[in-house]
Coordinates of C-alpha atoms in Angstrom, one line a residue:
Chain A
G16 CA -119.6 214.5 169.0
A17 CA -118.1 213.7 166.0
G18 CA -119.5 215.2 162.7
V19 CA -118.7 214.0 159.2
S20 CA -114.7 213.5 158.4
Q21 CA -113.3 213.4 155.2
T22 CA -109.7 212.1 154.3
P23 CA -107.2 213.6 152.7
S24 CA -108.0 217.0 153.4
N25 CA -105.7 217.9 150.4
K26 CA -104.8 215.5 147.6
V27 CA -102.4 216.5 144.5
T28 CA -102.4 214.2 141.9
E29 CA -100.9 213.8 137.9
K30 CA -103.3 213.9 135.2
G31 CA -104.1 210.1 134.6
K32 CA -103.9 208.8 138.1
Y33 CA -106.2 207.0 140.2
V34 CA -107.6 208.7 143.5
E35 CA -109.7 207.5 146.2
L36 CA -111.2 210.3 148.5
R37 CA -112.9 208.7 151.8
C38 CA -115.7 209.8 153.9
D39 CA -116.8 208.9 157.6
P40 CA -120.4 210.0 157.9
I41 CA -122.3 210.8 161.3
S42 CA -122.8 207.4 163.4
G43 CA -126.2 206.4 162.4
H44 CA -127.0 208.2 159.3
T45 CA -128.4 205.8 156.8
A46 CA -128.0 208.7 154.1
L47 CA -124.7 209.6 152.4
Y48 CA -124.2 212.0 149.7
W49 CA -121.0 213.1 147.4
Y50 CA -121.2 216.6 145.9
R51 CA -118.7 218.5 144.0
Q52 CA -117.7 222.2 144.3
S53 CA -115.8 224.3 142.0
L54 CA -114.6 227.9 142.9
G55 CA -117.4 230.2 143.0
Q56 CA -120.1 227.5 142.6
G57 CA -122.4 225.8 144.9
P58 CA -122.0 222.2 145.4
E59 CA -123.0 219.9 142.8
F60 CA -124.8 216.5 143.4
L61 CA -122.8 213.5 142.2
I62 CA -124.4 210.3 144.0
Y63 CA -126.6 209.4 146.8
F64 CA -126.7 206.3 149.0
Q65 CA -129.3 205.0 151.1
G66 CA -127.5 202.2 153.4
T67 CA -125.1 200.2 151.0
G68 CA -126.9 200.8 147.7
A69 CA -126.4 203.8 145.2
A70 CA -130.1 205.1 145.2
D71 CA -129.3 207.8 142.8
D72 CA -126.1 208.3 140.7
S73 CA -127.4 210.6 138.0
G74 CA -124.7 213.3 139.1
L75 CA -121.6 211.4 138.4
P76 CA -120.1 212.9 135.2
N77 CA -118.9 209.8 133.7
D78 CA -117.8 206.2 134.1
R79 CA -114.3 207.3 135.5
F80 CA -116.2 208.2 138.7
F81 CA -117.4 205.5 140.8
A82 CA -118.5 205.4 144.8
V83 CA -119.1 202.4 147.1
R84 CA -120.4 201.8 150.7
P85 CA -119.9 198.5 151.3
E86 CA -121.0 198.4 155.1
G87 CA -123.4 201.1 154.8
S88 CA -121.2 203.4 156.8
V89 CA -118.0 204.6 155.4
S90 CA -118.0 205.7 151.7
T91 CA -115.2 206.1 149.0
L92 CA -115.4 208.0 145.8
K93 CA -113.0 206.7 143.3
I94 CA -111.7 208.5 140.2
Q95 CA -109.7 206.7 137.3
R96 CA -107.8 208.5 134.7
T97 CA -108.1 211.9 136.2
E98 CA -108.5 214.9 134.4
R99 CA -107.4 218.6 135.0
G100 CA -110.9 219.4 135.1
D101 CA -111.8 217.2 138.0
S102 CA -110.1 219.6 140.2
A103 CA -112.4 220.7 142.9
V104 CA -113.5 220.4 146.3
Y105 CA -115.2 217.2 147.0
L106 CA -117.8 217.1 149.6
C107 CA -119.6 214.5 151.3
A108 CA -122.7 214.9 153.3
S109 CA -124.9 212.4 155.7
S110 CA -128.3 212.8 157.0
L111 CA -130.9 210.6 159.1
R112 CA -133.5 210.4 156.5
L113 CA -136.6 209.4 158.8
L114 CA -139.6 209.3 156.4
A115 CA -139.5 208.1 152.8
G116 CA -139.8 210.9 150.8
G117 CA -139.3 213.4 153.8
P118 CA -136.7 216.3 153.7
S119 CA -132.9 215.8 154.1
E120 CA -131.4 218.3 156.3
Q121 CA -127.7 217.5 155.5
F122 CA -124.7 217.6 157.8
F123 CA -121.4 218.4 155.5
G124 CA -117.7 217.3 156.1
P125 CA -114.9 219.8 155.3
G126 CA -114.4 218.4 151.9
T127 CA -111.3 217.2 150.0
R128 CA -109.5 219.4 147.8
L129 CA -108.4 217.7 144.9
T130 CA -105.7 219.3 142.5
V131 CA -104.9 217.4 139.1
L132 CA -101.7 218.6 137.7
Chain B
S5 CA -133.5 223.9 131.9
Q6 CA -133.7 224.2 135.6
K7 CA -132.0 227.1 137.3
I8 CA -131.4 228.4 140.8
E9 CA -130.0 232.0 141.0
Q10 CA -128.6 234.1 143.8
N11 CA -127.0 237.6 143.6
S12 CA -123.5 236.5 142.7
E13 CA -122.5 239.9 143.7
A14 CA -121.3 240.2 147.6
L15 CA -123.9 242.1 150.0
N16 CA -122.4 244.6 152.0
I17 CA -124.3 245.8 155.2
Q18 CA -123.7 247.7 158.3
E19 CA -123.7 245.8 161.6
G20 CA -127.3 245.9 163.3
K21 CA -129.1 246.4 159.7
T22 CA -131.3 243.7 158.5
A23 CA -129.4 241.3 155.5
T24 CA -132.0 240.2 152.9
L25 CA -130.7 237.5 150.4
T26 CA -132.7 236.3 147.4
C27 CA -133.0 232.8 145.5
N28 CA -135.1 232.6 142.5
Y29 CA -135.8 229.3 140.5
T30 CA -137.2 228.2 137.3
N31 CA -138.3 225.1 135.8
Y32 CA -138.3 223.3 139.3
S33 CA -141.1 222.3 141.8
P34 CA -139.2 221.9 144.9
A35 CA -141.1 220.2 147.8
Y36 CA -138.4 221.7 150.2
L37 CA -136.2 224.9 149.9
Q38 CA -133.2 224.9 152.3
W39 CA -130.6 227.4 153.1
Y40 CA -127.0 226.8 154.2
R41 CA -124.2 228.7 155.3
Q42 CA -120.7 228.2 154.2
D43 CA -117.6 229.7 155.4
P44 CA -114.1 229.7 153.8
G45 CA -112.5 226.3 153.3
R46 CA -115.5 224.6 155.1
G47 CA -118.3 222.6 154.1
P48 CA -121.8 224.2 154.0
V49 CA -124.0 224.2 157.6
F50 CA -127.8 223.8 157.5
L51 CA -129.6 226.8 158.8
L52 CA -133.3 226.6 157.9
L53 CA -135.9 224.3 155.9
I54 CA -139.0 225.4 154.4
R55 CA -141.9 223.4 153.1
E56 CA -143.8 224.1 149.6
N57 CA -147.0 224.9 151.9
E58 CA -145.4 226.9 154.3
K59 CA -145.3 230.5 154.0
E60 CA -142.4 231.8 156.5
K61 CA -140.1 230.4 159.1
R62 CA -138.2 231.6 161.8
K63 CA -135.3 230.8 163.8
E64 CA -133.8 233.1 166.2
R65 CA -132.5 236.2 164.0
L66 CA -133.0 234.2 160.8
K67 CA -136.2 234.3 158.7
V68 CA -136.7 232.5 155.5
T69 CA -140.0 233.1 153.5
F70 CA -141.0 230.8 150.2
D71 CA -143.2 231.9 147.5
T72 CA -144.3 229.1 145.0
T73 CA -146.1 231.4 142.9
L74 CA -143.3 234.0 142.4
K75 CA -140.7 230.9 142.5
Q76 CA -138.6 233.0 145.1
S77 CA -137.4 232.5 148.6
L78 CA -136.0 235.6 150.7
F79 CA -133.7 235.0 153.5
H80 CA -133.4 237.7 156.4
I81 CA -130.8 238.0 159.0
T82 CA -132.0 240.7 161.5
A83 CA -129.5 242.6 163.7
S84 CA -126.9 241.5 161.6
Q85 CA -123.1 240.8 163.1
P86 CA -119.9 240.8 161.7
A87 CA -120.0 237.0 162.5
D88 CA -122.6 236.4 160.0
S89 CA -120.1 237.1 157.3
A90 CA -120.2 234.2 154.9
T91 CA -121.4 232.6 152.1
Y92 CA -125.1 231.8 152.0
L93 CA -126.6 229.0 149.7
C94 CA -130.1 227.9 149.1
A95 CA -130.9 224.6 148.0
L96 CA -133.9 222.9 146.4
E97 CA -135.2 219.5 147.0
A98 CA -138.2 217.5 145.3
T99 CA -140.0 215.2 146.8
G100 CA -138.7 211.4 146.5
F101 CA -135.3 213.1 144.9
Q102 CA -133.3 212.9 148.0
K103 CA -130.7 215.1 146.6
L104 CA -130.3 219.0 146.9
V105 CA -129.8 221.3 143.9
F106 CA -127.9 224.1 145.2
G107 CA -127.7 228.1 143.9
T108 CA -124.2 229.7 143.5
G109 CA -124.4 231.3 146.7
T110 CA -124.4 235.1 147.9
R111 CA -121.3 236.4 150.0
L112 CA -122.6 238.5 152.6
L113 CA -120.0 240.9 154.3
V114 CA -121.2 242.8 157.8
S115 CA -119.1 245.6 158.6
P116 CA -118.7 246.8 162.2

């Protein structure tokens, strides 16, 4: 069975450029999450989708960050005018949230390592 | 401010011993607490979930306790093996908030 996949695995870009990071969740998982992880830190929440809509985007650091999930499956995290401080591993996770308010066991992808030079 | 603390120093133990990792939190009222394992270059892998009204949960060699009065969770691995060497992350989730708030993780090293 396929797990969560993320592409690319590595992305090197120059300051000021635009990047897109893709996440393919586990088939049938309605919930999708993006996190960012810096070296030596735990993952930091960015945004959560339930279906096609962003249910919680409170973790997005500023308006340079945007994410979409147009058909309720694949999601793309978009970063405009990248800065060196955006360098991190971007993790995607999905879950099958059966009950509203119930816990979410999350299945993570391997991440995309973004380096902004 | 909300804070989740895990021992940032690596925990070194001998194979066969019990490893105990600690997760403390402040200014937070989680409905659920989860433990994940993370190997270098990989995403976290779910291990166990415990609810606020549960004191203890077990799964094979793993045991988690949750004390909402002390605001602390303990994670135990019994009969540890070198293959258990990894970083272990605790994560809190409040009812209705969906997102996980992670600690910084504790690196466990099990020597043969």
